[in-house]
Amino acid sequence: LKSQTSVRLHFSNAVASNVCFVRSVTIVVLFFTLVYPPNIYPVSFEKIAGGYHTIQSQRIQATLEFLASKHFKGRGTGSPEADLTVAYIASVFQRLGIRPGVQSSNSFIQSFDLVQAIPQETSRVQVRAQDTAILELKMNEDFLPAPWGPDSEDVTAAAIFAGYGISASELKYDDYSNIDPKGKIAVLLSRFPGQSKPNGWDILSQKDYEEPLEKALQAQKLGAVGVIIVLPATESIPSSNSLNFRTAKSFLAADVSPLKIPAAFVSFSEGEKLVQSSRPEASNSENNLNEIQKKIDDQMAPHSFSLGKKITIRTKYERRTVSGQNVIGWIPGSDPILRNEFVLIGAHHDHLGVGENQEIFFGADDDASGTTGLLELAAAFQAGPLKPKRSILLTAWGAEELGLLGSKYYFQNPLFPLSKTVAMLQMDMIGRNEERPADPGNGIEEEKPYQNLNTVSIAGTGFSRDLKTLIESSNGKVNLKLRYRYDGGQENLLKRSDQWLFLKAGIPSVFFFTGFHPDYHKSTDTADKINYLKMEKILRLMYLSTWELADGQQKPRFVREVAR
């Protein structure tokens, strides 16, 4: 037998040796973790491969051809076929075992009211300068009541010019800083200052403030009793022949109801007449609307003043209310804590419906492709017992073609906390090969379909490099060619699909898009022109990216200053 002392020495040496070994192993593990990042998938691919492989081009084609068939007649909002579309999507969710998103009523359908308004001939705009005759503006030629305005009897008040009608404290800009609109009628420019050149305005903020309804609501908030908005010189007042419920713009009833003051648009030439001042001290430049606008834009500073005139406004409308629907389902996460966070996947189910000549706008790419993708992803996530830690929201938006109204209504009335929404992935037109003519002025070269057999554009990653890195890592298995050219530019694409409000609110959001083509918003956007093999790859990329977002410990970060 070894002595007790010998045993102690042997034990001490062994402990020391083990400690050194553990330290060595730790250093090696840390080295490889830094040099070789861990597999992007929180679980092995083999465990989620079942859902991945359910995404097949043949299944995709069958669903898309059905949604883009004559039976759905273009899925126009407010039509019987729109109701049929909603019922079909909800039935697929139910069959797959997806949980209803409207938990209070155990329903998949979130309904909302839309309003349309046709201005009536009894509307009027009248201008009276000091000691001069009354100028009566002609409706459908000089002015048109705003389509979101209220019915109003004659409202007469002194007029002021308040630039763009914008109060943006975070941008240190306020058109009302040196003039009080209380009890006045405010004459405002369209859009936002400095729009024709780069400036310090945040890309998200400048889109907020240019909305005419927002300008009117801001003027009302400050006490104005009416609003006149001057159209740009490049736009004209619509003719009375074009005013009908088929073509009238729709608005959320909840958006327009707060406005109580009359509002009208006037042509730029009439705006120039309004701004011509009766003040003797006014210089020639203060009587020239182009010069006034240029001064505001060049200096990025307000230039507001009293017009020395009185304006009378009366607005009357014929109205119609229609219903829109979002279809929303969810898959609960597996983690008892992280299941209270959500990854949102969206696509819009509506399109343009039937045209005046009874032609059907089938909307195969726009957006039967995205809606089909949503249904395929729902099936993929339900293909096996394994679920990611976070919950997944599946949202088929309504009334997108009318101005992103379905997603806007959800955003204003969320069924799940927006503060717990870690990312939003939107699919809109993911089925074609981009085809477009050259546009040298914007640096765009001509593109042929054969050049884009394997490409998909992703907009919005400029606001979240984490999201871009995650998608690119997931693409290692799919091998699509990813492009990022639509975060800015003339197309203004970021504002044109349902990820917009989520992005604007600081939620990392991206928009999957395979590009423009000659059939965009035409009756020739049909199912026979879809690249189904490419759609299969895009949806597999969406599947892997969603797994990573929903199962990973880290949430993607949002950066407000877009990378240009």
Coordinates of C-alpha atoms in Angstrom, one line a residue:
L1 CA 0.0 0.0 0.0
K2 CA 1.1 3.5 -0.8
S3 CA 1.5 5.9 2.1
Q4 CA -1.2 8.5 2.8
T5 CA 1.3 11.2 1.9
S6 CA 2.0 9.6 -1.4
V7 CA -1.7 9.4 -2.2
R8 CA -2.1 13.1 -1.4
L9 CA 0.8 14.1 -3.6
H10 CA -0.6 12.0 -6.5
F11 CA -4.1 13.5 -6.0
S12 CA -2.6 17.1 -6.0
N13 CA -0.6 16.4 -9.2
A14 CA -3.7 15.0 -10.9
V15 CA -5.9 18.0 -9.9
A16 CA -3.2 20.4 -11.2
S17 CA -2.9 18.4 -14.4
N18 CA -6.7 18.4 -14.9
V19 CA -6.9 22.1 -14.3
C20 CA -4.3 22.7 -17.0
F21 CA -6.2 20.4 -19.3
V22 CA -9.5 22.2 -18.8
R23 CA -7.8 25.6 -19.4
S24 CA -6.2 24.3 -22.6
V25 CA -9.5 22.9 -23.8
T26 CA -11.3 26.2 -23.0
I27 CA -8.7 28.2 -24.9
V28 CA -9.1 25.9 -27.9
V29 CA -12.9 26.2 -27.8
L30 CA -12.7 29.9 -27.6
F31 CA -10.3 30.1 -30.5
F32 CA -12.5 28.0 -32.7
T33 CA -15.6 29.9 -31.7
L34 CA -14.0 33.2 -32.7
V35 CA -12.4 31.9 -35.9
Y36 CA -15.2 29.6 -37.0
P37 CA -18.6 31.0 -35.9
P38 CA -21.1 28.4 -34.7
N39 CA -23.5 26.8 -37.1
I40 CA -26.2 29.4 -37.8
Y41 CA -29.0 26.9 -37.2
P42 CA -29.9 26.7 -33.5
V43 CA -30.8 23.0 -34.1
S44 CA -29.2 20.7 -36.6
F45 CA -30.4 20.9 -40.2
E46 CA -31.4 17.3 -40.0
K47 CA -34.0 18.0 -37.4
I48 CA -35.7 20.7 -39.5
A49 CA -35.1 19.1 -42.9
G50 CA -38.6 17.7 -43.0
G51 CA -40.2 21.1 -43.3
Y52 CA -37.5 22.3 -45.7
H53 CA -38.2 19.5 -48.1
T54 CA -41.9 19.9 -48.0
I55 CA -41.4 23.2 -50.0
Q56 CA -41.6 21.8 -53.5
S57 CA -42.1 23.6 -56.8
Q58 CA -45.0 21.3 -57.8
R59 CA -47.0 22.2 -54.7
I60 CA -46.2 25.8 -55.1
Q61 CA -47.5 25.8 -58.7
A62 CA -50.7 24.1 -57.8
T63 CA -51.6 26.6 -55.1
L64 CA -50.5 29.7 -57.1
E65 CA -52.5 28.6 -60.2
F66 CA -55.6 28.3 -58.0
L67 CA -55.2 31.7 -56.4
A68 CA -54.5 33.4 -59.7
S69 CA -57.3 31.6 -61.6
K70 CA -60.5 33.1 -63.0
H71 CA -62.4 31.8 -60.0
F72 CA -60.9 34.5 -57.8
K73 CA -61.3 37.3 -60.4
G74 CA -58.2 39.2 -59.3
R75 CA -59.1 39.2 -55.6
G76 CA -60.3 42.9 -55.5
T77 CA -60.9 44.3 -52.1
G78 CA -64.6 44.5 -51.3
S79 CA -65.6 41.9 -53.9
P80 CA -67.2 38.4 -53.2
E81 CA -64.0 36.9 -54.6
A82 CA -62.0 38.7 -51.8
D83 CA -64.2 37.0 -49.3
L84 CA -63.5 33.7 -51.0
T85 CA -59.8 34.3 -50.9
V86 CA -59.9 35.1 -47.2
A87 CA -62.0 32.0 -46.5
Y88 CA -59.6 29.8 -48.5
I89 CA -56.5 31.0 -46.6
A90 CA -58.2 30.6 -43.2
S91 CA -59.3 27.1 -44.2
V92 CA -55.7 26.1 -45.0
F93 CA -54.5 27.5 -41.7
Q94 CA -57.2 25.6 -39.9
R95 CA -56.4 22.3 -41.7
L96 CA -52.7 22.7 -40.8
G97 CA -53.4 23.2 -37.1
I98 CA -52.3 26.9 -37.1
R99 CA -53.9 28.7 -34.2
P100 CA -56.3 31.6 -34.9
G101 CA -54.7 35.0 -34.6
V102 CA -57.9 36.8 -33.3
Q103 CA -57.9 34.9 -30.0
S104 CA -60.8 36.9 -28.5
S105 CA -63.2 35.4 -31.1
N106 CA -61.2 32.3 -32.0
S107 CA -61.0 33.5 -35.6
F108 CA -58.3 33.9 -38.3
I109 CA -60.0 37.0 -39.7
Q110 CA -59.3 40.6 -38.6
S111 CA -61.8 42.9 -40.3
F112 CA -61.6 46.6 -40.9
D113 CA -63.8 49.3 -42.6
L114 CA -62.6 51.3 -45.6
V115 CA -64.3 54.5 -46.9
Q116 CA -64.4 56.1 -50.3
A117 CA -65.7 59.6 -51.0
I118 CA -66.7 61.3 -54.3
P119 CA -66.7 65.1 -54.1
Q120 CA -70.0 66.7 -55.0
E121 CA -70.6 69.8 -57.2
T122 CA -71.9 71.8 -54.3
S123 CA -68.4 72.0 -52.9
R124 CA -66.7 75.4 -53.3
V125 CA -63.5 77.4 -52.8
Q126 CA -63.8 81.2 -52.9
V127 CA -61.0 83.8 -52.4
R128 CA -61.6 87.4 -51.4
A129 CA -58.7 89.9 -51.3
Q130 CA -58.9 93.3 -49.6
D131 CA -60.9 95.7 -51.7
T132 CA -61.1 93.4 -54.7
A133 CA -63.8 91.2 -56.3
I134 CA -64.4 87.6 -55.2
L135 CA -62.6 84.9 -57.1
E136 CA -64.6 81.7 -57.4
L137 CA -62.4 78.7 -58.2
K138 CA -63.8 76.0 -60.6
M139 CA -64.2 72.5 -59.2
N140 CA -62.4 69.8 -61.2
E141 CA -60.3 72.5 -62.9
D142 CA -58.9 74.8 -60.2
F143 CA -59.6 72.8 -57.1
L144 CA -60.9 69.4 -55.7
P145 CA -62.1 68.6 -52.2
A146 CA -59.6 66.2 -50.5
P147 CA -60.9 62.6 -50.7
W148 CA -60.4 62.1 -47.0
G149 CA -62.2 65.3 -45.9
P150 CA -65.4 65.7 -43.9
D151 CA -68.7 67.2 -45.1
S152 CA -68.7 70.9 -44.3
E153 CA -70.8 74.0 -44.7
D154 CA -69.1 77.3 -45.6
V155 CA -66.1 78.0 -43.5
T156 CA -64.6 81.5 -44.1
A157 CA -61.4 82.7 -42.4
A158 CA -58.2 84.7 -43.0
A159 CA -55.6 82.7 -44.9
I160 CA -51.9 82.1 -44.0
F161 CA -49.1 80.4 -46.0
A162 CA -47.4 77.8 -43.8
G163 CA -44.8 76.3 -46.1
Y164 CA -45.1 72.5 -46.2
G165 CA -47.3 72.4 -43.1
I166 CA -44.7 70.3 -41.2
S167 CA -43.8 70.3 -37.5
A168 CA -40.9 68.0 -37.0
S169 CA -39.2 68.8 -33.7
E170 CA -36.7 65.9 -34.0
L171 CA -35.5 67.4 -37.3
K172 CA -35.5 71.0 -35.9
Y173 CA -38.0 72.1 -38.5
D174 CA -41.4 73.7 -37.9
D175 CA -43.4 75.6 -40.6
Y176 CA -45.6 77.0 -37.8
S177 CA -42.8 78.4 -35.6
N178 CA -43.4 82.0 -36.6
I179 CA -47.1 82.0 -37.4
D180 CA -50.3 81.1 -35.5
P181 CA -52.8 79.1 -37.6
K182 CA -55.5 79.3 -34.9
G183 CA -58.8 80.3 -36.6
K184 CA -57.1 80.5 -40.0
I185 CA -57.2 78.6 -43.2
A186 CA -53.7 77.2 -43.9
V187 CA -52.3 77.1 -47.5
L188 CA -49.6 74.4 -47.7
L189 CA -47.2 73.0 -50.2
S190 CA -47.2 69.3 -51.1
R191 CA -44.5 66.8 -50.0
F192 CA -41.5 67.8 -47.9
P193 CA -38.6 70.3 -48.0
G194 CA -35.5 69.6 -50.1
Q195 CA -37.0 66.5 -51.7
S196 CA -35.1 67.0 -55.0
K197 CA -31.7 66.7 -53.3
P198 CA -29.9 64.9 -50.5
N199 CA -30.5 66.5 -47.1
G200 CA -30.4 65.7 -43.4
W201 CA -34.0 64.3 -43.2
D202 CA -34.1 60.8 -42.1
I203 CA -35.5 58.6 -44.8
L204 CA -38.2 57.2 -42.6
S205 CA -39.3 60.6 -41.2
Q206 CA -39.6 62.4 -44.5
K207 CA -42.1 59.9 -45.7
D208 CA -44.2 60.4 -42.6
Y209 CA -44.6 64.2 -43.0
E210 CA -45.4 64.3 -46.7
E211 CA -48.8 62.6 -46.3
P212 CA -51.6 65.2 -47.1
L213 CA -53.9 63.9 -44.4
E214 CA -51.2 64.2 -41.8
K215 CA -50.6 67.8 -42.9
A216 CA -54.4 68.5 -42.4
L217 CA -54.5 66.8 -39.0
Q218 CA -51.5 68.8 -37.8
A219 CA -53.1 72.0 -38.9
Q220 CA -56.3 71.1 -37.1
K221 CA -54.3 70.2 -34.0
L222 CA -52.9 73.7 -34.0
G223 CA -56.3 75.4 -34.4
A224 CA -56.7 75.9 -38.2
V225 CA -60.3 75.8 -39.4
G226 CA -59.5 74.7 -43.0
V227 CA -56.6 73.5 -45.2
I228 CA -55.7 74.2 -48.9
I229 CA -52.9 72.0 -50.3
V230 CA -51.1 73.1 -53.4
L231 CA -50.4 70.4 -55.9
P232 CA -46.9 70.2 -57.5
A233 CA -46.6 71.9 -60.9
T234 CA -46.3 68.5 -62.5
E235 CA -49.8 67.4 -61.3
S236 CA -53.2 68.5 -62.4
I237 CA -56.7 68.4 -60.8
P238 CA -58.5 65.2 -61.8
S239 CA -61.5 65.7 -64.2
S240 CA -65.0 64.9 -63.1
N241 CA -65.2 62.0 -65.5
S242 CA -62.5 60.2 -63.6
L243 CA -64.4 60.5 -60.2
N244 CA -66.2 57.2 -59.5
F245 CA -66.1 54.5 -56.8
R246 CA -64.2 52.2 -59.1
T247 CA -61.2 54.5 -59.2
A248 CA -61.7 56.5 -55.9
K249 CA -58.9 56.2 -53.3
S250 CA -59.8 54.2 -50.2
F251 CA -58.9 55.1 -46.6
L252 CA -59.2 53.4 -43.3
A253 CA -62.3 54.8 -41.6
A254 CA -60.4 55.1 -38.4
D255 CA -57.8 57.4 -40.1
V256 CA -60.2 59.9 -41.7
S257 CA -62.8 60.2 -38.9
P258 CA -60.6 62.4 -36.6
L259 CA -60.5 65.2 -39.3
K260 CA -63.2 67.7 -38.7
I261 CA -62.0 70.7 -40.8
P262 CA -62.6 71.0 -44.6
A263 CA -59.7 70.4 -46.9
A264 CA -59.1 70.9 -50.7
F265 CA -56.4 70.5 -53.3
V266 CA -55.7 73.4 -55.7
S267 CA -53.5 73.4 -58.8
F268 CA -50.1 75.0 -58.7
S269 CA -51.2 77.9 -60.8
E270 CA -54.1 78.7 -58.4
G271 CA -51.6 78.3 -55.5
E272 CA -49.5 81.0 -57.1
K273 CA -52.5 83.3 -57.2
L274 CA -53.2 82.6 -53.5
V275 CA -49.7 83.4 -52.4
Q276 CA -49.6 86.7 -54.4
S277 CA -49.6 89.1 -51.4
S278 CA -51.6 92.2 -51.0
R279 CA -48.8 93.6 -48.7
P280 CA -47.1 96.6 -50.1
E281 CA -43.8 95.7 -48.5
A282 CA -43.7 92.2 -50.2
S283 CA -40.9 91.7 -52.6
N284 CA -41.3 90.1 -56.0
S285 CA -39.8 86.8 -54.6
E286 CA -42.5 86.8 -51.9
N287 CA -45.1 86.9 -54.6
N288 CA -43.6 84.0 -56.6
L289 CA -44.5 80.5 -55.3
N290 CA -41.6 78.9 -57.1
E291 CA -39.1 81.3 -55.5
I292 CA -40.7 80.8 -52.0
Q293 CA -40.5 77.0 -52.3
K294 CA -36.9 77.2 -53.6
K295 CA -35.9 79.4 -50.6
I296 CA -37.4 76.9 -48.1
D297 CA -35.7 74.0 -49.9
D298 CA -32.3 75.8 -50.2
Q299 CA -32.2 77.0 -46.6
M300 CA -34.1 74.0 -45.1
A301 CA -35.9 76.6 -43.0
P302 CA -39.5 77.7 -42.8
H303 CA -40.9 80.8 -44.6
S304 CA -44.5 81.4 -43.4
F305 CA -46.6 84.5 -43.6
S306 CA -50.1 85.9 -43.7
L307 CA -51.7 86.1 -47.1
G308 CA -53.9 89.1 -46.4
K309 CA -56.9 87.3 -47.9
K310 CA -60.0 85.4 -46.8
I311 CA -60.9 82.0 -48.2
T312 CA -64.2 80.2 -48.0
I313 CA -64.3 76.4 -48.2
R314 CA -67.3 74.1 -48.4
T315 CA -66.9 70.3 -49.0
K316 CA -69.6 67.8 -49.8
Y317 CA -69.2 64.1 -50.7
E318 CA -71.0 60.9 -51.6
R319 CA -69.5 58.1 -49.6
R320 CA -69.2 54.3 -49.7
T321 CA -68.0 51.9 -47.0
V322 CA -66.5 48.5 -47.8
S323 CA -64.8 45.8 -45.7
G324 CA -61.3 44.6 -45.8
Q325 CA -59.8 41.5 -44.0
N326 CA -56.4 40.3 -42.8
V327 CA -56.0 36.6 -42.2
I328 CA -53.8 35.9 -39.2
G329 CA -52.6 32.7 -37.6
W330 CA -49.8 31.8 -35.3
I331 CA -47.5 29.0 -34.2
P332 CA -46.6 29.1 -30.5
G333 CA -43.0 28.9 -29.7
S334 CA -41.5 26.1 -27.6
D335 CA -39.7 28.1 -25.0
P336 CA -41.8 29.2 -22.0
I337 CA -40.2 32.7 -22.0
L338 CA -39.2 33.3 -25.6
R339 CA -42.6 32.2 -27.0
N340 CA -43.8 35.6 -25.9
E341 CA -41.7 37.1 -28.7
F342 CA -42.7 36.9 -32.4
V343 CA -41.3 36.6 -35.9
L344 CA -43.9 37.9 -38.4
I345 CA -44.1 36.6 -41.9
G346 CA -46.4 38.6 -44.3
A347 CA -47.8 38.7 -47.8
H348 CA -50.8 40.5 -49.2
H349 CA -53.7 38.5 -50.7
D350 CA -55.5 41.2 -52.6
H351 CA -55.0 42.5 -56.1
L352 CA -56.8 44.8 -58.6
G353 CA -59.9 42.7 -59.3
V354 CA -61.8 43.2 -62.5
G355 CA -61.2 46.2 -64.8
E356 CA -63.6 48.6 -66.5
N357 CA -63.5 46.4 -69.7
Q358 CA -64.2 43.3 -67.6
E359 CA -60.6 42.1 -67.9
I360 CA -59.3 40.1 -64.9
F361 CA -56.2 41.3 -63.2
F362 CA -55.0 37.9 -62.1
G363 CA -52.1 39.1 -60.0
A364 CA -50.1 35.9 -60.2
D365 CA -46.9 37.5 -59.2
D366 CA -48.5 40.4 -57.3
D367 CA -49.2 38.8 -54.9
A368 CA -50.5 35.3 -55.4
S369 CA -46.8 34.4 -55.3
G370 CA -46.4 35.8 -51.8
T371 CA -49.7 34.4 -50.5
T372 CA -48.7 31.0 -51.9
G373 CA -45.4 31.3 -50.1
L374 CA -47.1 32.1 -46.8
L375 CA -49.2 28.9 -47.1
E376 CA -46.2 26.8 -48.1
L377 CA -44.2 28.1 -45.1
A378 CA -47.2 27.4 -42.8
A379 CA -47.2 23.8 -44.0
A380 CA -43.4 23.6 -43.6
F381 CA -43.4 24.8 -40.0
Q382 CA -46.1 22.3 -39.2
A383 CA -44.4 19.4 -40.9
G384 CA -42.7 18.1 -37.8
P385 CA -43.1 18.1 -34.0
L386 CA -40.1 20.4 -33.4
K387 CA -40.9 24.1 -33.1
P388 CA -38.6 27.1 -32.6
K389 CA -38.3 28.9 -29.3
R390 CA -40.2 32.1 -30.4
S391 CA -43.7 32.2 -31.9
I392 CA -44.3 32.7 -35.6
L393 CA -47.1 35.0 -36.9
L394 CA -48.4 34.2 -40.4
T395 CA -50.2 37.3 -41.8
A396 CA -52.1 37.5 -45.1
W397 CA -52.8 41.3 -45.5
G398 CA -55.8 42.8 -47.1
A399 CA -56.1 46.1 -49.1
E400 CA -52.4 46.4 -49.8
E401 CA -53.1 47.7 -53.3
L402 CA -55.3 50.4 -51.8
G403 CA -52.4 51.8 -49.8
L404 CA -51.1 49.2 -47.4
L405 CA -54.3 49.5 -45.4
G406 CA -54.6 46.0 -44.0
S407 CA -51.1 46.1 -42.5
K408 CA -51.7 49.7 -41.3
Y409 CA -54.9 48.6 -39.5
Y410 CA -53.0 45.7 -37.9
F411 CA -50.3 48.0 -36.8
Q412 CA -52.8 50.4 -35.2
N413 CA -54.7 47.4 -33.7
P414 CA -52.0 44.7 -33.1
L415 CA -53.2 41.3 -32.0
F416 CA -49.7 40.5 -30.6
P417 CA -47.4 43.1 -29.0
L418 CA -45.4 45.1 -31.5
S419 CA -42.8 45.6 -28.8
K420 CA -42.3 41.8 -28.8
T421 CA -42.1 41.5 -32.6
V422 CA -38.4 40.9 -33.2
A423 CA -38.5 40.9 -37.0
M424 CA -40.9 41.1 -40.0
L425 CA -40.3 39.3 -43.3
Q426 CA -42.5 40.4 -46.2
M427 CA -43.0 38.5 -49.5
D428 CA -44.4 40.6 -52.4
M429 CA -43.8 39.6 -56.0
I430 CA -41.4 36.7 -55.5
G431 CA -42.3 34.7 -58.6
R432 CA -40.8 36.3 -61.7
N433 CA -37.4 37.0 -63.3
E434 CA -36.8 40.8 -63.3
E435 CA -37.1 42.4 -66.7
R436 CA -36.8 46.1 -67.3
P437 CA -35.5 48.6 -69.8
A438 CA -32.4 50.7 -69.2
D439 CA -32.8 54.0 -67.2
P440 CA -29.4 55.8 -67.7
G441 CA -30.6 58.8 -65.6
N442 CA -30.9 56.6 -62.6
G443 CA -27.9 54.4 -63.4
I444 CA -30.1 51.3 -64.3
E445 CA -28.9 49.0 -67.1
E446 CA -31.3 47.0 -69.2
E447 CA -32.1 43.6 -67.7
K448 CA -33.3 40.5 -69.4
P449 CA -35.2 37.6 -67.7
Y450 CA -32.5 35.1 -68.4
Q451 CA -30.1 37.2 -66.4
N452 CA -32.3 36.8 -63.3
L453 CA -33.2 33.1 -63.2
N454 CA -31.6 32.8 -59.7
T455 CA -31.8 36.3 -58.2
V456 CA -33.9 37.8 -55.5
S457 CA -33.8 41.4 -54.2
I458 CA -34.1 42.1 -50.4
A459 CA -35.0 45.6 -49.4
G460 CA -34.6 46.9 -45.8
T461 CA -31.3 45.3 -44.8
G462 CA -29.8 48.7 -44.7
F463 CA -31.5 49.2 -41.4
S464 CA -30.3 45.9 -39.9
R465 CA -27.0 44.4 -40.8
D466 CA -27.7 41.6 -38.3
L467 CA -30.7 40.6 -40.5
K468 CA -28.7 40.8 -43.6
T469 CA -25.9 38.6 -42.2
L470 CA -28.5 36.1 -40.9
I471 CA -30.2 35.8 -44.4
E472 CA -26.8 35.5 -46.1
S473 CA -25.8 32.7 -43.8
S474 CA -29.0 30.9 -44.4
N475 CA -28.5 31.3 -48.1
G476 CA -25.3 29.2 -47.9
K477 CA -27.5 26.1 -48.3
V478 CA -29.9 27.6 -50.9
N479 CA -27.4 29.5 -53.2
L480 CA -29.6 32.2 -54.5
K481 CA -28.0 35.4 -55.8
L482 CA -29.0 38.1 -53.3
R483 CA -29.3 41.8 -54.3
Y484 CA -29.7 44.8 -52.1
R485 CA -30.4 47.7 -54.5
Y486 CA -33.9 48.8 -53.4
D487 CA -33.3 50.4 -50.0
G488 CA -33.3 53.8 -51.9
G489 CA -33.7 55.1 -55.4
Q490 CA -36.5 56.3 -57.6
E491 CA -38.8 53.3 -57.1
N492 CA -39.2 54.2 -53.4
L493 CA -39.8 50.5 -52.9
L494 CA -39.4 50.5 -49.1
K495 CA -42.7 52.4 -48.8
R496 CA -44.6 50.2 -51.3
S497 CA -45.3 47.0 -49.4
D498 CA -46.5 46.0 -46.0
Q499 CA -43.2 45.9 -44.2
W500 CA -43.2 49.8 -44.3
L501 CA -44.9 50.6 -41.0
F502 CA -42.9 48.0 -39.1
L503 CA -39.7 49.3 -40.5
K504 CA -40.7 52.9 -39.7
A505 CA -41.4 51.8 -36.1
G506 CA -37.9 50.5 -35.7
I507 CA -38.7 46.7 -36.1
P508 CA -36.0 45.0 -38.3
S509 CA -38.0 44.3 -41.5
V510 CA -37.1 43.1 -45.0
F511 CA -39.0 42.7 -48.3
F512 CA -38.3 39.8 -50.6
F513 CA -38.9 40.8 -54.2
T514 CA -37.9 39.3 -57.5
G515 CA -38.3 42.6 -59.5
F516 CA -40.3 44.5 -61.9
H517 CA -41.5 43.2 -65.3
P518 CA -43.7 44.3 -68.2
D519 CA -46.8 42.6 -66.7
Y520 CA -46.7 44.5 -63.4
H521 CA -50.3 45.6 -62.6
K522 CA -51.6 44.3 -65.9
S523 CA -54.1 41.6 -66.8
T524 CA -51.2 39.7 -68.3
D525 CA -49.7 38.9 -64.8
T526 CA -50.6 35.3 -65.1
A527 CA -49.5 32.0 -63.5
D528 CA -47.8 30.6 -66.6
K529 CA -45.0 33.2 -66.3
I530 CA -43.9 32.2 -62.8
N531 CA -40.5 30.7 -62.1
Y532 CA -41.6 28.0 -59.7
L533 CA -38.1 26.5 -59.2
K534 CA -36.8 29.9 -58.1
M535 CA -39.8 30.3 -55.8
E536 CA -39.0 27.0 -54.2
K537 CA -35.5 28.3 -53.4
I538 CA -36.8 31.6 -52.0
L539 CA -39.2 29.9 -49.7
R540 CA -36.6 27.5 -48.5
L541 CA -34.4 30.6 -47.7
M542 CA -37.3 32.1 -45.9
Y543 CA -37.8 28.9 -43.9
L544 CA -34.2 28.7 -42.8
S545 CA -34.0 32.4 -42.0
T546 CA -37.2 32.3 -39.9
W547 CA -35.9 29.3 -38.0
E548 CA -32.7 31.2 -37.1
L549 CA -34.7 34.3 -36.1
A550 CA -37.2 32.4 -34.1
D551 CA -34.8 30.0 -32.4
G552 CA -31.6 32.1 -31.8
Q553 CA -30.8 33.8 -28.6
Q554 CA -29.9 37.1 -30.1
K555 CA -32.5 39.4 -31.7
P556 CA -31.5 41.4 -34.8
R557 CA -30.6 45.1 -34.1
F558 CA -32.2 48.0 -35.9
V559 CA -30.2 51.1 -37.0
R560 CA -32.3 54.1 -37.9
E561 CA -29.7 55.7 -40.2
V562 CA -30.0 53.6 -43.3
A563 CA -26.7 52.5 -44.9
R564 CA -26.5 54.1 -48.3

